[in-house]
PDB file of C-alpha atoms in Angstrom:
ATOM      1  CA  MET A 176      61.160  65.334 163.137  1.00 36.00           C
ATOM      2  CA  LYS A 177      63.795  66.624 160.765  1.00 44.00           C
ATOM      3  CA  TYR A 178      66.297  69.222 161.828  1.00 45.00           C
ATOM      4  CA  SER A 179      69.165  70.948 160.092  1.00 49.00           C
ATOM      5  CA  GLN A 180      72.685  70.515 161.380  1.00 57.00           C
ATOM      6  CA  CYS A 181      75.609  72.646 160.413  1.00 77.00           C
ATOM      7  CA  LEU A 182      78.839  71.480 158.837  1.00 87.00           C
ATOM      8  CA  GLN A 183      81.105  70.112 161.592  1.00 90.00           C
ATOM      9  CA  LYS A 184      84.676  68.939 162.022  1.00 93.00           C
ATOM     10  CA  ILE A 185      84.773  65.918 164.347  1.00 93.00           C
ATOM     11  CA  VAL A 186      88.078  64.613 165.733  1.00 94.00           C
ATOM     12  CA  LEU A 187      88.135  61.072 167.170  1.00 93.00           C
ATOM     13  CA  GLN A 188      91.178  59.444 168.740  1.00 92.00           C
ATOM     14  CA  MET A 189      91.547  55.718 168.142  1.00 90.00           C
ATOM     15  CA  GLN A 190      94.145  52.987 168.565  1.00 89.00           C
ATOM     16  CA  LEU A 191      95.147  52.293 164.972  1.00 86.00           C
ATOM     17  CA  HIS A 192      98.277  50.136 164.879  1.00 87.00           C
ATOM     18  CA  SER A 193      98.338  48.918 161.282  1.00 89.00           C
ATOM     19  CA  ASP A 194      97.534  50.224 157.812  1.00 90.00           C
ATOM     20  CA  LYS A 195      94.695  47.701 157.594  1.00 92.00           C
ATOM     21  CA  SER A 196      92.993  49.096 160.706  1.00 90.00           C
ATOM     22  CA  ARG A 197      93.506  52.668 159.448  1.00 91.00           C
ATOM     23  CA  SER A 198      91.879  51.922 156.108  1.00 92.00           C
ATOM     24  CA  LYS A 199      89.043  50.077 157.852  1.00 92.00           C
ATOM     25  CA  ALA A 200      88.391  53.105 160.089  1.00 92.00           C
ATOM     26  CA  LEU A 201      88.398  55.436 157.079  1.00 92.00           C
ATOM     27  CA  LYS A 202      85.985  53.147 155.223  1.00 93.00           C
ATOM     28  CA  ILE A 203      83.555  52.882 158.152  1.00 92.00           C
ATOM     29  CA  ALA A 204      83.547  56.651 158.698  1.00 92.00           C
ATOM     30  CA  ALA A 205      83.119  57.412 154.989  1.00 92.00           C
ATOM     31  CA  GLN A 206      80.035  55.168 154.770  1.00 92.00           C
ATOM     32  CA  GLU A 207      78.090  57.277 157.272  1.00 90.00           C
ATOM     33  CA  ILE A 208      75.378  59.497 155.839  1.00 89.00           C
ATOM     34  CA  GLY A 209      76.354  63.169 155.696  1.00 88.00           C
ATOM     35  CA  VAL A 210      80.140  62.728 155.726  1.00 91.00           C
ATOM     36  CA  SER A 211      81.913  64.952 153.202  1.00 91.00           C
ATOM     37  CA  SER A 212      85.581  64.192 154.002  1.00 92.00           C
ATOM     38  CA  VAL A 213      87.611  61.795 156.135  1.00 94.00           C
ATOM     39  CA  ALA A 214      91.316  62.056 157.038  1.00 93.00           C
ATOM     40  CA  LEU A 215      93.905  60.764 159.496  1.00 92.00           C
ATOM     41  CA  GLU A 216      96.013  63.177 161.535  1.00 91.00           C
ATOM     42  CA  GLY A 217      98.478  63.063 164.394  1.00 86.00           C
ATOM     43  CA  ASP A 218     102.006  61.768 164.767  1.00 87.00           C
ATOM     44  CA  ASN A 219     100.942  58.125 164.760  1.00 86.00           C
ATOM     45  CA  LYS A 220      97.946  58.751 162.482  1.00 88.00           C
ATOM     46  CA  ASP A 221      95.721  57.888 165.410  1.00 88.00           C
ATOM     47  CA  LYS A 222      93.257  60.778 165.064  1.00 92.00           C
ATOM     48  CA  LEU A 223      90.372  60.428 162.641  1.00 93.00           C
ATOM     49  CA  VAL A 224      89.079  63.778 161.343  1.00 94.00           C
ATOM     50  CA  VAL A 225      85.580  63.682 159.841  1.00 94.00           C
ATOM     51  CA  THR A 226      83.964  66.711 158.210  1.00 93.00           C
ATOM     52  CA  GLY A 227      80.308  66.859 157.288  1.00 91.00           C
ATOM     53  CA  ASP A 228      76.736  66.996 158.474  1.00 90.00           C
ATOM     54  CA  VAL A 229      76.901  63.957 160.762  1.00 89.00           C
ATOM     55  CA  ASP A 230      76.095  63.204 164.400  1.00 89.00           C
ATOM     56  CA  ALA A 231      79.337  62.791 166.377  1.00 90.00           C
ATOM     57  CA  VAL A 232      77.837  60.422 168.950  1.00 90.00           C
ATOM     58  CA  CYS A 233      76.409  58.087 166.300  1.00 90.00           C
ATOM     59  CA  LEU A 234      79.722  58.099 164.437  1.00 91.00           C
ATOM     60  CA  GLY A 235      81.594  57.200 167.624  1.00 90.00           C
ATOM     61  CA  ARG A 236      79.117  54.431 168.376  1.00 91.00           C
ATOM     62  CA  VAL A 237      79.540  52.900 164.900  1.00 92.00           C
ATOM     63  CA  LEU A 238      83.335  53.018 165.189  1.00 92.00           C
ATOM     64  CA  ARG A 239      83.267  51.435 168.665  1.00 91.00           C
ATOM     65  CA  LYS A 240      81.648  48.324 167.237  1.00 91.00           C
ATOM     66  CA  LYS A 241      84.865  47.575 165.325  1.00 90.00           C
ATOM     67  CA  PHE A 242      87.462  49.461 167.386  1.00 88.00           C
ATOM     68  CA  ARG A 243      86.871  49.171 171.132  1.00 83.00           C
ATOM     69  CA  CYS A 244      88.755  52.289 172.230  1.00 89.00           C
ATOM     70  CA  VAL A 245      87.354  55.410 170.503  1.00 90.00           C
ATOM     71  CA  THR A 246      87.533  58.810 172.198  1.00 90.00           C
ATOM     72  CA  LEU A 247      85.721  61.910 170.980  1.00 91.00           C
ATOM     73  CA  VAL A 248      88.357  64.672 171.122  1.00 92.00           C
ATOM     74  CA  SER A 249      86.532  67.669 169.664  1.00 91.00           C
ATOM     75  CA  VAL A 250      83.573  68.866 167.625  1.00 91.00           C
ATOM     76  CA  GLU A 251      83.903  72.214 165.857  1.00 91.00           C
ATOM     77  CA  GLU A 252      81.611  74.107 163.545  1.00 89.00           C
ATOM     78  CA  VAL A 253      83.121  74.698 160.118  1.00 82.00           C
ATOM     79  CA  LYS A 254      82.210  78.051 158.672  1.00 78.00           C
ATOM     80  CA  LYS A 255      81.514  78.213 154.970  1.00 68.00           C
ATOM     81  CA  LYS A 256      83.834  80.389 152.947  1.00 64.00           C
ATOM     82  CA  GLU A 257      82.222  83.419 151.412  1.00 60.00           C
ATOM     83  CA  GLU A 258      82.525  83.566 147.667  1.00 56.00           C
ATOM     84  CA  LYS A 259      84.222  86.676 146.406  1.00 58.00           C
ATOM     85  CA  GLN A 260      82.415  88.468 143.632  1.00 58.00           C
ATOM     86  CA  CYS A 261      84.423  90.018 140.853  1.00 60.00           C
ATOM     87  CA  ILE A 262      83.265  93.470 139.821  1.00 60.00           C
ATOM     88  CA  ASN A 263      84.500  94.934 136.528  1.00 58.00           C
ATOM     89  CA  GLU A 264      84.913  98.596 135.582  1.00 60.00           C
ATOM     90  CA  ASP A 265      81.186  99.034 134.811  1.00 63.00           C
ATOM     91  CA  ASN A 266      80.249  97.922 138.369  1.00 62.00           C
ATOM     92  CA  LYS A 267      78.774  94.696 137.004  1.00 61.00           C
ATOM     93  CA  VAL A 268      79.355  91.339 138.615  1.00 61.00           C
ATOM     94  CA  CYS A 269      81.600  89.047 136.585  1.00 59.00           C
ATOM     95  CA  CYS A 270      80.521  85.448 136.244  1.00 56.00           C
ATOM     96  CA  TYR A 271      83.058  82.694 135.742  1.00 55.00           C
ATOM     97  CA  TYR A 272      81.792  79.539 134.126  1.00 56.00           C
ATOM     98  CA  PRO A 273      83.638  76.228 134.059  1.00 58.00           C
ATOM     99  CA  PRO A 274      85.164  75.256 130.711  1.00 59.00           C
ATOM    100  CA  TYR A 275      82.853  73.487 128.326  1.00 57.00           C
ATOM    101  CA  CYS A 276      83.340  69.750 128.000  1.00 57.00           C
ATOM    102  CA  ALA A 277      82.237  68.098 124.796  1.00 56.00           C
ATOM    103  CA  PRO A 278      79.877  65.145 125.120  1.00 57.00           C
ATOM    104  CA  PRO A 279      81.240  61.689 124.322  1.00 56.00           C
ATOM    105  CA  PRO A 280      81.209  60.709 120.645  1.00 58.00           C
ATOM    106  CA  CYS A 281      78.091  59.066 119.287  1.00 58.00           C
ATOM    107  CA  GLY A 282      78.196  55.373 118.714  1.00 55.00           C
ATOM    108  CA  PRO A 283      75.949  52.368 118.797  1.00 54.00           C
ATOM    109  CA  SER A 284      73.937  52.193 121.960  1.00 52.00           C
ATOM    110  CA  PRO A 285      74.693  49.181 124.147  1.00 54.00           C
ATOM    111  CA  TYR A 286      70.979  48.824 124.869  1.00 52.00           C
ATOM    112  CA  CYS A 287      69.830  48.511 121.252  1.00 49.00           C
ATOM    113  CA  TYR A 288      69.851  45.041 119.832  1.00 50.00           C
ATOM    114  CA  LYS A 289      67.953  43.177 117.182  1.00 52.00           C
ATOM    115  CA  VAL A 290      65.781  40.242 118.156  1.00 53.00           C
ATOM    116  CA  VAL A 291      65.680  37.429 115.610  1.00 54.00           C
ATOM    117  CA  TYR A 292      62.995  34.784 115.861  1.00 53.00           C
ATOM    118  CA  ASP A 293      63.342  31.417 114.183  1.00 54.00           C
ATOM    119  CA  SER A 294      60.365  30.703 111.948  1.00 57.00           C
ATOM    120  CA  CYS A 295      60.659  26.936 112.483  1.00 57.00           C
ATOM    121  CA  ASP A 296      59.092  25.739 115.673  1.00 57.00           C
ATOM    122  CA  ASN A 297      61.022  22.610 116.607  1.00 59.00           C
ATOM    123  CA  SER A 298      59.396  22.171 120.031  1.00 61.00           C
ATOM    124  CA  CYS A 299      62.636  21.129 121.727  1.00 57.00           C
ATOM    125  CA  SER A 300      63.435  17.692 120.403  1.00 59.00           C
ATOM    126  CA  ILE A 301      66.718  16.050 121.274  1.00 63.00           C
ATOM    127  CA  MET A 302      68.317  14.080 118.456  1.00 55.00           C
TER     128      MET A 302
END
């Protein structure tokens, strides 16, 4: 059964004493499916803030395997920002396109190579 979750902001409090443990917590949280951003907050950088379409209980369970003391502080729904439409003088909607990026220059393909076969069949003799 597949269901649709909304974008959430999950705050977890953890005991992170060193930079190594902080980076490990960020790495574990970022590897979860559905996570869009991960950050550390708080005075001691002891609060892990995860944003995305992820289950908070499963995330806490995964983090507890490495860090024994993990507390779920809050789960909030993040509302999507509405895109503002630009309307010009003729009451037509303006469209903004990203700047065009030129493709990389052409060159020899790394997958093309020439196979050369030796016409002499020396059936592997050691001299």
